[in-house]
GROMACS .gro file of C-alpha atoms in nm:
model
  292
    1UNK     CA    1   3.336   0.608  -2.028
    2UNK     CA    2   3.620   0.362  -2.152
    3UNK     CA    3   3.389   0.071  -1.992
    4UNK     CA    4   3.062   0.175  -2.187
    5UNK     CA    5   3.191   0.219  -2.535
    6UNK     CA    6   3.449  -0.071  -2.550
    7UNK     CA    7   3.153  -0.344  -2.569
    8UNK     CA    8   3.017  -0.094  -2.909
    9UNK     CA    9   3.317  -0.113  -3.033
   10UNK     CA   10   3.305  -0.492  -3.021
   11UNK     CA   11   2.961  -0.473  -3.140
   12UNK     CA   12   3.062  -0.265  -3.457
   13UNK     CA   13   3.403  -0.464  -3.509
   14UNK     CA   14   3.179  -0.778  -3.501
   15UNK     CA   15   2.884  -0.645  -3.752
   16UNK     CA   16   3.151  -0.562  -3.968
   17UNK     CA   17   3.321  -0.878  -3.967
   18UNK     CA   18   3.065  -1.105  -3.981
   19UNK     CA   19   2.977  -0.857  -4.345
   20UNK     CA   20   3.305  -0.882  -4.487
   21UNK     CA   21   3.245  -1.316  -4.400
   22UNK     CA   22   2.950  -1.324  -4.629
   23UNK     CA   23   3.089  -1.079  -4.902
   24UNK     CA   24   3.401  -1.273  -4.918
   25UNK     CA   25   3.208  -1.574  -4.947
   26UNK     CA   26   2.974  -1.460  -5.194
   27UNK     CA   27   3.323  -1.363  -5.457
   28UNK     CA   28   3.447  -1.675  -5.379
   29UNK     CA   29   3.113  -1.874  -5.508
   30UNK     CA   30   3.132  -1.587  -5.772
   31UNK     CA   31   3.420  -1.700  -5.957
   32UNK     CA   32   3.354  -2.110  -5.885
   33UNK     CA   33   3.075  -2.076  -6.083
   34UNK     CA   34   3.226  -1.875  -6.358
   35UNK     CA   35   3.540  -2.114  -6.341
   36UNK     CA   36   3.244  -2.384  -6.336
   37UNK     CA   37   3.081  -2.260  -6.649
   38UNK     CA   38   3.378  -2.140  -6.875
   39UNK     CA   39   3.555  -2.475  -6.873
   40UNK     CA   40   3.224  -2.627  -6.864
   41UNK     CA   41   3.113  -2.540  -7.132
   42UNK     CA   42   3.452  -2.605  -7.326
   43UNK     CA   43   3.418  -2.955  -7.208
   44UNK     CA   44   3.107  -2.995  -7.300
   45UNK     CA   45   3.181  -2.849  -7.660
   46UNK     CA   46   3.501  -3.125  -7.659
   47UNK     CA   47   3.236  -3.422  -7.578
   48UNK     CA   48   3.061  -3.332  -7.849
   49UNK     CA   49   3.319  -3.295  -8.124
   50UNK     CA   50   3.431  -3.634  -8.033
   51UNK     CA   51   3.061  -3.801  -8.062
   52UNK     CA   52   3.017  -3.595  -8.384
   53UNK     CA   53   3.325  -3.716  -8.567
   54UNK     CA   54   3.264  -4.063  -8.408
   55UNK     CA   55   2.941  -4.133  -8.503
   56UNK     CA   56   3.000  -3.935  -8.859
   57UNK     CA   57   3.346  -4.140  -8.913
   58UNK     CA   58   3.483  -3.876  -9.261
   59UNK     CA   59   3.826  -3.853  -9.270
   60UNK     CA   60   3.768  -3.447  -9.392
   61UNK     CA   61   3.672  -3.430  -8.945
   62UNK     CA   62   3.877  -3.641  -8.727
   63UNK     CA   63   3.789  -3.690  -8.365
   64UNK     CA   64   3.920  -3.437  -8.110
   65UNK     CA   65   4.132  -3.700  -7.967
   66UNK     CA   66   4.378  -3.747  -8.269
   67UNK     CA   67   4.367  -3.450  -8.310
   68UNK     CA   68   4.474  -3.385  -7.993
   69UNK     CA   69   4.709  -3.715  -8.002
   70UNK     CA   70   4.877  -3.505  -8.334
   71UNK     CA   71   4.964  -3.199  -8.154
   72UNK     CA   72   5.117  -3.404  -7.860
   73UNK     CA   73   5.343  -3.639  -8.119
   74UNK     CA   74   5.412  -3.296  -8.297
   75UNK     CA   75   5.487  -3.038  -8.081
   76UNK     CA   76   5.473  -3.177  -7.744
   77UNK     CA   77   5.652  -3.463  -7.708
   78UNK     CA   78   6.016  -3.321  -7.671
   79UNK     CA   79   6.263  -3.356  -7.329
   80UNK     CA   80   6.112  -3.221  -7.048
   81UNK     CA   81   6.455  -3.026  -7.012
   82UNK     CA   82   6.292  -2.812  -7.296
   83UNK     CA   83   5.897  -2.823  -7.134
   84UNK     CA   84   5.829  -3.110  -7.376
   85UNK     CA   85   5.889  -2.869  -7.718
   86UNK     CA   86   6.005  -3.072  -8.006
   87UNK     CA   87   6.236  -2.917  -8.289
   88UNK     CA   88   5.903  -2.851  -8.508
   89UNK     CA   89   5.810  -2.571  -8.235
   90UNK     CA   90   6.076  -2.394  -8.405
   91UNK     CA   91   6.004  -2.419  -8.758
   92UNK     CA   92   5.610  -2.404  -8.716
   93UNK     CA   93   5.508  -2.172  -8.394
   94UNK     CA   94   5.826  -1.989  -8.322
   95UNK     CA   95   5.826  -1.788  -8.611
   96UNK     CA   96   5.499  -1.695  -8.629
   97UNK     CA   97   5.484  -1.579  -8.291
   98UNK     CA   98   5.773  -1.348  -8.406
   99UNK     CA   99   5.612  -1.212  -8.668
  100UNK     CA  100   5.289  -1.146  -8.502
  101UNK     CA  101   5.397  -1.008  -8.176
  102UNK     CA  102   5.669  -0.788  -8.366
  103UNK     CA  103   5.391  -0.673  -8.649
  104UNK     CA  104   5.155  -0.579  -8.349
  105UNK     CA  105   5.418  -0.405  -8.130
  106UNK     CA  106   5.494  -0.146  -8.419
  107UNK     CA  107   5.143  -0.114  -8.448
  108UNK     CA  108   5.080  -0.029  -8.072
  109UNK     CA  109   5.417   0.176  -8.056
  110UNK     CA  110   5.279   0.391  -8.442
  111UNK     CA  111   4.888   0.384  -8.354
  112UNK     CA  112   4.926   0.512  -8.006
  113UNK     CA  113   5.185   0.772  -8.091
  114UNK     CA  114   4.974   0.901  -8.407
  115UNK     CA  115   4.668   0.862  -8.218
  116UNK     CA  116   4.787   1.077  -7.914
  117UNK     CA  117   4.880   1.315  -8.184
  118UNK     CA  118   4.596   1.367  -8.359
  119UNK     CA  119   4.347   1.301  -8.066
  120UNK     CA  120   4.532   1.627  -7.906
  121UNK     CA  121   4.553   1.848  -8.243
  122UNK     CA  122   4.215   2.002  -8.197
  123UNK     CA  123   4.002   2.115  -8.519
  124UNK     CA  124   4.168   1.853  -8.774
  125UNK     CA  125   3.948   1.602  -8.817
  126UNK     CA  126   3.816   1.721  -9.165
  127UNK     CA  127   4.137   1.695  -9.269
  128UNK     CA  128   4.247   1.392  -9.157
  129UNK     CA  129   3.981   1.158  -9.119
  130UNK     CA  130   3.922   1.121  -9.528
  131UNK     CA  131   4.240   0.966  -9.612
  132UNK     CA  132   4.273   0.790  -9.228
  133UNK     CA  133   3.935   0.613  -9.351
  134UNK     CA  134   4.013   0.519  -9.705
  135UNK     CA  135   4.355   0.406  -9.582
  136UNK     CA  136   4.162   0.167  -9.331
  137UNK     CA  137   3.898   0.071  -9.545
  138UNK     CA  138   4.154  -0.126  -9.774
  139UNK     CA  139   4.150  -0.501  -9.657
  140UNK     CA  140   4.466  -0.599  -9.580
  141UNK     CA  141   4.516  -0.969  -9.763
  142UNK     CA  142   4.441  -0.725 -10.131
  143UNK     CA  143   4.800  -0.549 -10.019
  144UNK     CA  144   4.992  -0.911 -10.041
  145UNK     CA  145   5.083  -0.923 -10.384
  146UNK     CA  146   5.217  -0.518 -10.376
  147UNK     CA  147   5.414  -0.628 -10.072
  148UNK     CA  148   5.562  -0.906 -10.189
  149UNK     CA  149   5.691  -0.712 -10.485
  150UNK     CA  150   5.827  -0.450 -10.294
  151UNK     CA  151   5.948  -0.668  -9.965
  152UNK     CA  152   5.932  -1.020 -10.090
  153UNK     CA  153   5.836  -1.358  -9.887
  154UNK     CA  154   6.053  -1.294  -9.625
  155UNK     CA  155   5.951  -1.178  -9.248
  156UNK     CA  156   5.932  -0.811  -9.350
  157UNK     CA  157   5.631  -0.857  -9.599
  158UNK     CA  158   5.436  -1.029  -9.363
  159UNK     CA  159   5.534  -0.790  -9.097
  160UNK     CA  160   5.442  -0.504  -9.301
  161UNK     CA  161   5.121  -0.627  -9.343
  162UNK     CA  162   5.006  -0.712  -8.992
  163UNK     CA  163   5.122  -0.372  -8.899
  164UNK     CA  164   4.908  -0.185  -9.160
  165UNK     CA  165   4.614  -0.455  -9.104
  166UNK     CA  166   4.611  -0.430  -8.695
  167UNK     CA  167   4.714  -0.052  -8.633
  168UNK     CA  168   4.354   0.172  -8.714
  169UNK     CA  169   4.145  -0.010  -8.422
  170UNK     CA  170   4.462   0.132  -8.239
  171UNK     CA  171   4.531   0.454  -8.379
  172UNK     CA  172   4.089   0.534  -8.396
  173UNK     CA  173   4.054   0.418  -7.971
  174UNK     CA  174   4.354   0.609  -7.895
  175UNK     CA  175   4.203   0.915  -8.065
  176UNK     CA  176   3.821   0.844  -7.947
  177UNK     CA  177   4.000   0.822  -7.614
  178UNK     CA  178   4.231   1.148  -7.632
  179UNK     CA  179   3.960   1.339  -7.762
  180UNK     CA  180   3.663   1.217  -7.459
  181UNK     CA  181   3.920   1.325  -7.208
  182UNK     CA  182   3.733   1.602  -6.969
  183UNK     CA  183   3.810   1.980  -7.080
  184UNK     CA  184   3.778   2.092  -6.772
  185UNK     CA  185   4.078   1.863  -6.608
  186UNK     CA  186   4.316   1.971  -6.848
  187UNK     CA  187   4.259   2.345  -6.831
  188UNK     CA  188   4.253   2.280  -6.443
  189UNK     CA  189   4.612   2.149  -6.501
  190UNK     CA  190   4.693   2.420  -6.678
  191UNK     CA  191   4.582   2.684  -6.454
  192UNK     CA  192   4.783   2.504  -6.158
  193UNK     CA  193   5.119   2.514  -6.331
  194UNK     CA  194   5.142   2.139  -6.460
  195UNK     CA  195   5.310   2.115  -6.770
  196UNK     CA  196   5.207   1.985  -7.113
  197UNK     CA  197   5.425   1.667  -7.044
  198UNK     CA  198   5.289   1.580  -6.738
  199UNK     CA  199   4.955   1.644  -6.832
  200UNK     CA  200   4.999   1.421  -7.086
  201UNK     CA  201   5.117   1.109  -6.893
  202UNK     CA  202   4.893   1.232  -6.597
  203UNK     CA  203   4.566   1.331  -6.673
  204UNK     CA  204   4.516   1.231  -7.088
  205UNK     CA  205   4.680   0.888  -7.085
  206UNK     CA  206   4.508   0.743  -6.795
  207UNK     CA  207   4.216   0.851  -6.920
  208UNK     CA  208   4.182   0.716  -7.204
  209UNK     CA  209   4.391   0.386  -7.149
  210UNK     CA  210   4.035   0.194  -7.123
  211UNK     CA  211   3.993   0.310  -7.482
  212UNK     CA  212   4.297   0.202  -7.576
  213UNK     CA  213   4.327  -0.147  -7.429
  214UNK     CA  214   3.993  -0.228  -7.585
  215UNK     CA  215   4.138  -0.171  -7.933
  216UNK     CA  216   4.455  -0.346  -7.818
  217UNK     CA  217   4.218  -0.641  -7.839
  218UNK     CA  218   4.093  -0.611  -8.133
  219UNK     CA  219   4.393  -0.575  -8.305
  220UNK     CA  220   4.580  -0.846  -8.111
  221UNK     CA  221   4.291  -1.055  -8.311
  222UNK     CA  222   4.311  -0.899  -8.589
  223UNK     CA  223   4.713  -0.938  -8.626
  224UNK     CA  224   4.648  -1.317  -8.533
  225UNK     CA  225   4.459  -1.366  -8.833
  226UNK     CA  226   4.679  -1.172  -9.090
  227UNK     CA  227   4.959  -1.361  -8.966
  228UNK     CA  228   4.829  -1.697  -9.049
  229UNK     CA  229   4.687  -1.501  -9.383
  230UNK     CA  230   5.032  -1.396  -9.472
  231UNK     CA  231   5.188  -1.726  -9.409
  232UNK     CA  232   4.946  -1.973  -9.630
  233UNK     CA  233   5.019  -1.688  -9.952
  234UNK     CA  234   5.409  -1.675  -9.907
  235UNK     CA  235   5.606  -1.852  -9.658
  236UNK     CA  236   5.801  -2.154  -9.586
  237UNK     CA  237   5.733  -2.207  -9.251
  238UNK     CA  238   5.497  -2.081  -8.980
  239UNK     CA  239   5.167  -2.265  -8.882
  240UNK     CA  240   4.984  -2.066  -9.160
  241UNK     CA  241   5.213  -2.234  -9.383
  242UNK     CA  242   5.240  -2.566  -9.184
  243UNK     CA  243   4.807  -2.563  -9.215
  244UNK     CA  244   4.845  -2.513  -9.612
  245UNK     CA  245   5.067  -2.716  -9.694
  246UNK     CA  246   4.926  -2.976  -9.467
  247UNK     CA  247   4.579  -2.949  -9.654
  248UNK     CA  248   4.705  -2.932 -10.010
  249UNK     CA  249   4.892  -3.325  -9.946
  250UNK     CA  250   4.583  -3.441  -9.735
  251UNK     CA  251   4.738  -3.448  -9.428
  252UNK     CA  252   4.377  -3.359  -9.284
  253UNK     CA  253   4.486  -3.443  -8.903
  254UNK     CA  254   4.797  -3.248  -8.946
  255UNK     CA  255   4.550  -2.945  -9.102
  256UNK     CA  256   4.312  -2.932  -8.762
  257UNK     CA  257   4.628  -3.017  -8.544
  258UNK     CA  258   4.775  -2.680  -8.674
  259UNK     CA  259   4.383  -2.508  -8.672
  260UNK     CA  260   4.346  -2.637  -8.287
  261UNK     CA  261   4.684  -2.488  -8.201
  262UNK     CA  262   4.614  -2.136  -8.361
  263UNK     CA  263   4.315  -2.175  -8.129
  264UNK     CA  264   4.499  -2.228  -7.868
  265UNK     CA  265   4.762  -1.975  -7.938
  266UNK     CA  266   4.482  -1.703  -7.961
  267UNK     CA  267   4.317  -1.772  -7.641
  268UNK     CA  268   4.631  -1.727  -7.424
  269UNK     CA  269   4.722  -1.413  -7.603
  270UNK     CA  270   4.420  -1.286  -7.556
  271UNK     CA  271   4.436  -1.386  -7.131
  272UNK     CA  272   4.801  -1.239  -7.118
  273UNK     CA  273   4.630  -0.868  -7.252
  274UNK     CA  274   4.339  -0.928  -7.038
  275UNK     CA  275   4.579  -0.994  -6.738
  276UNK     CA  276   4.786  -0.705  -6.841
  277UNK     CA  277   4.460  -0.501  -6.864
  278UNK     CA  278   4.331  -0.597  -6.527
  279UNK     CA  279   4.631  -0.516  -6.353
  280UNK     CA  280   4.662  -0.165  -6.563
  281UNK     CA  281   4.342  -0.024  -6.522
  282UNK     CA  282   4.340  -0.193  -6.158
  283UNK     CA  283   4.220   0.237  -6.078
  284UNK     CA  284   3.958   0.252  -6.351
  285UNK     CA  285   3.764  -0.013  -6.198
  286UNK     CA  286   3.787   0.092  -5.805
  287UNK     CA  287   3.645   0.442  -5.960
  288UNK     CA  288   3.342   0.302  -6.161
  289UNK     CA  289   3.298   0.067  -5.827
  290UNK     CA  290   3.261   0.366  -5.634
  291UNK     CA  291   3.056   0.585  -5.877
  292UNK     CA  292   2.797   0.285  -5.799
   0.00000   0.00000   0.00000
């Protein structure tokens, strides 16, 4: 009996094998081609910035490469004891990174708390979503002046403001997400004995994470832009204020050396969430692969 079903065994082991081969192979071309075509394109876009300003030859558009030359001589050019950062890092990026990633961290810590709140107080919304809406519906640059009469220039005004600018894509997912949460899993929970805590951090919170991380995102945007906002109005240093101050004595290289860096800036904040995301909600996609 042993004899008959070891060479099926082999056969199945085999089939299955030589499946997993092509699927494997098939990711793996996947994500060249989307490595291919993301950079790609980038390059592509770089190429033809530098032809542009070439063949235009204005001083208000350099080409990419001074540009690019700037930032090195500026920023990058320091000891490689200190990963090539020169003293400006610390007067131009540092502190804007502070302010931003300390503005948006209240806002996650405040929106998520509030939201979780509200999303689980059932049979409020009349009340709350009026002044929740007007309150959002103010654009956060009109609030500078107020807040620099009541805070002044310094780093609380300008955290202040990111906070109050970046928190309601928060706060709304993390209600939308409370409140879509099934009915039936949490009065399952309930009828098995699992508290309100655990329910919480078991059943609500994962589900509604994916809401939550997608107005992470927006926000994270959002806070990127009030910061540099915030900066160019009242500051004395900061790239906002480096980018202003760089315009207004026609330092025009210096001005797009500061706008490439914010670039820059935002794309890796936005791939550290995205990383953090991935690894997060790792769960969430293994259960929608599955549903397919």
């Amino acid at each position: 009996m042993t004899a008959t079903e070891t060479p099926a065994a082999d056969a199945a082991t085999t089939a299955t094998t030589d499946r997993a081969g092509p699927t494997r192979g098939r990711l793996a071309a996947s994500r060249a081609r989307e490595f291919a075509l993301r950079w790609g394109v980038l390059a592509v876009f770089a190429v033809v910035w530098q032809l542009a300003t070439t063949w235009a030859d204005t001083p208000y558009f350099p080409a990419l490469t001074e540009i690019l030359a700037r930032v090195q001589a500026t920023w990058l050019s320091g000891p490689a004891s200190r990963l090539w950062l020169t003293d400006a890092v610390a007067a131009d990026i540092a502190p804007s990174m502070y302010r931003l990633l300390v503005g948006w961290s209240l806002a996650v810590v405040i929106g998520v708390a509030v939201g979780f709140v509200l999303g689980m107080a059932r049979g409020i919304e009349e009340y709350v979503d009026p002044p929740v809406h007007f309150l959002r519906a103010i654009p956060p640059p009109v609030l500078i002046p107020l807040f620099i009469i009541l805070l002044g220039i310094g780093d609380r005004m300008k955290i202040a403001l990111i906070t109050l600018g970046v928190i309601w894509p928060i706060l709304l997912n993390t209600v939308d997400g409370v409140r879509s949460v099934d009915r039936t899993q949490l009065d399952t929970g309930q009828i098995y004995g699992i508290s309100r805590t655990k329910r919480l951090t078991h059943i609500v919170l994962p589900s509604a994470l994916p809401k939550i991380f997608a107005g992470l995102r927006v926000s994270l945007s959002l806070a990127l832009i009030l910061m540099v906002i915030s900066e160019m109005f009242a500051a004395t240093d900061g790239i906002g204020f480096w980018i202003v101050s760089s315009q207004r004595s026609f330092r025009l290289v210096d001005m797009w050396a500061g706008i490439v860096v914010l670039g820059v800036l935002g794309y890796v904040l936005n791939a550290v969430l995205l990383a953090v995301e991935h690894r997060v909600l790792a769960w969430h996609r293994g259960v929608r692969g599955s549903e397919t």
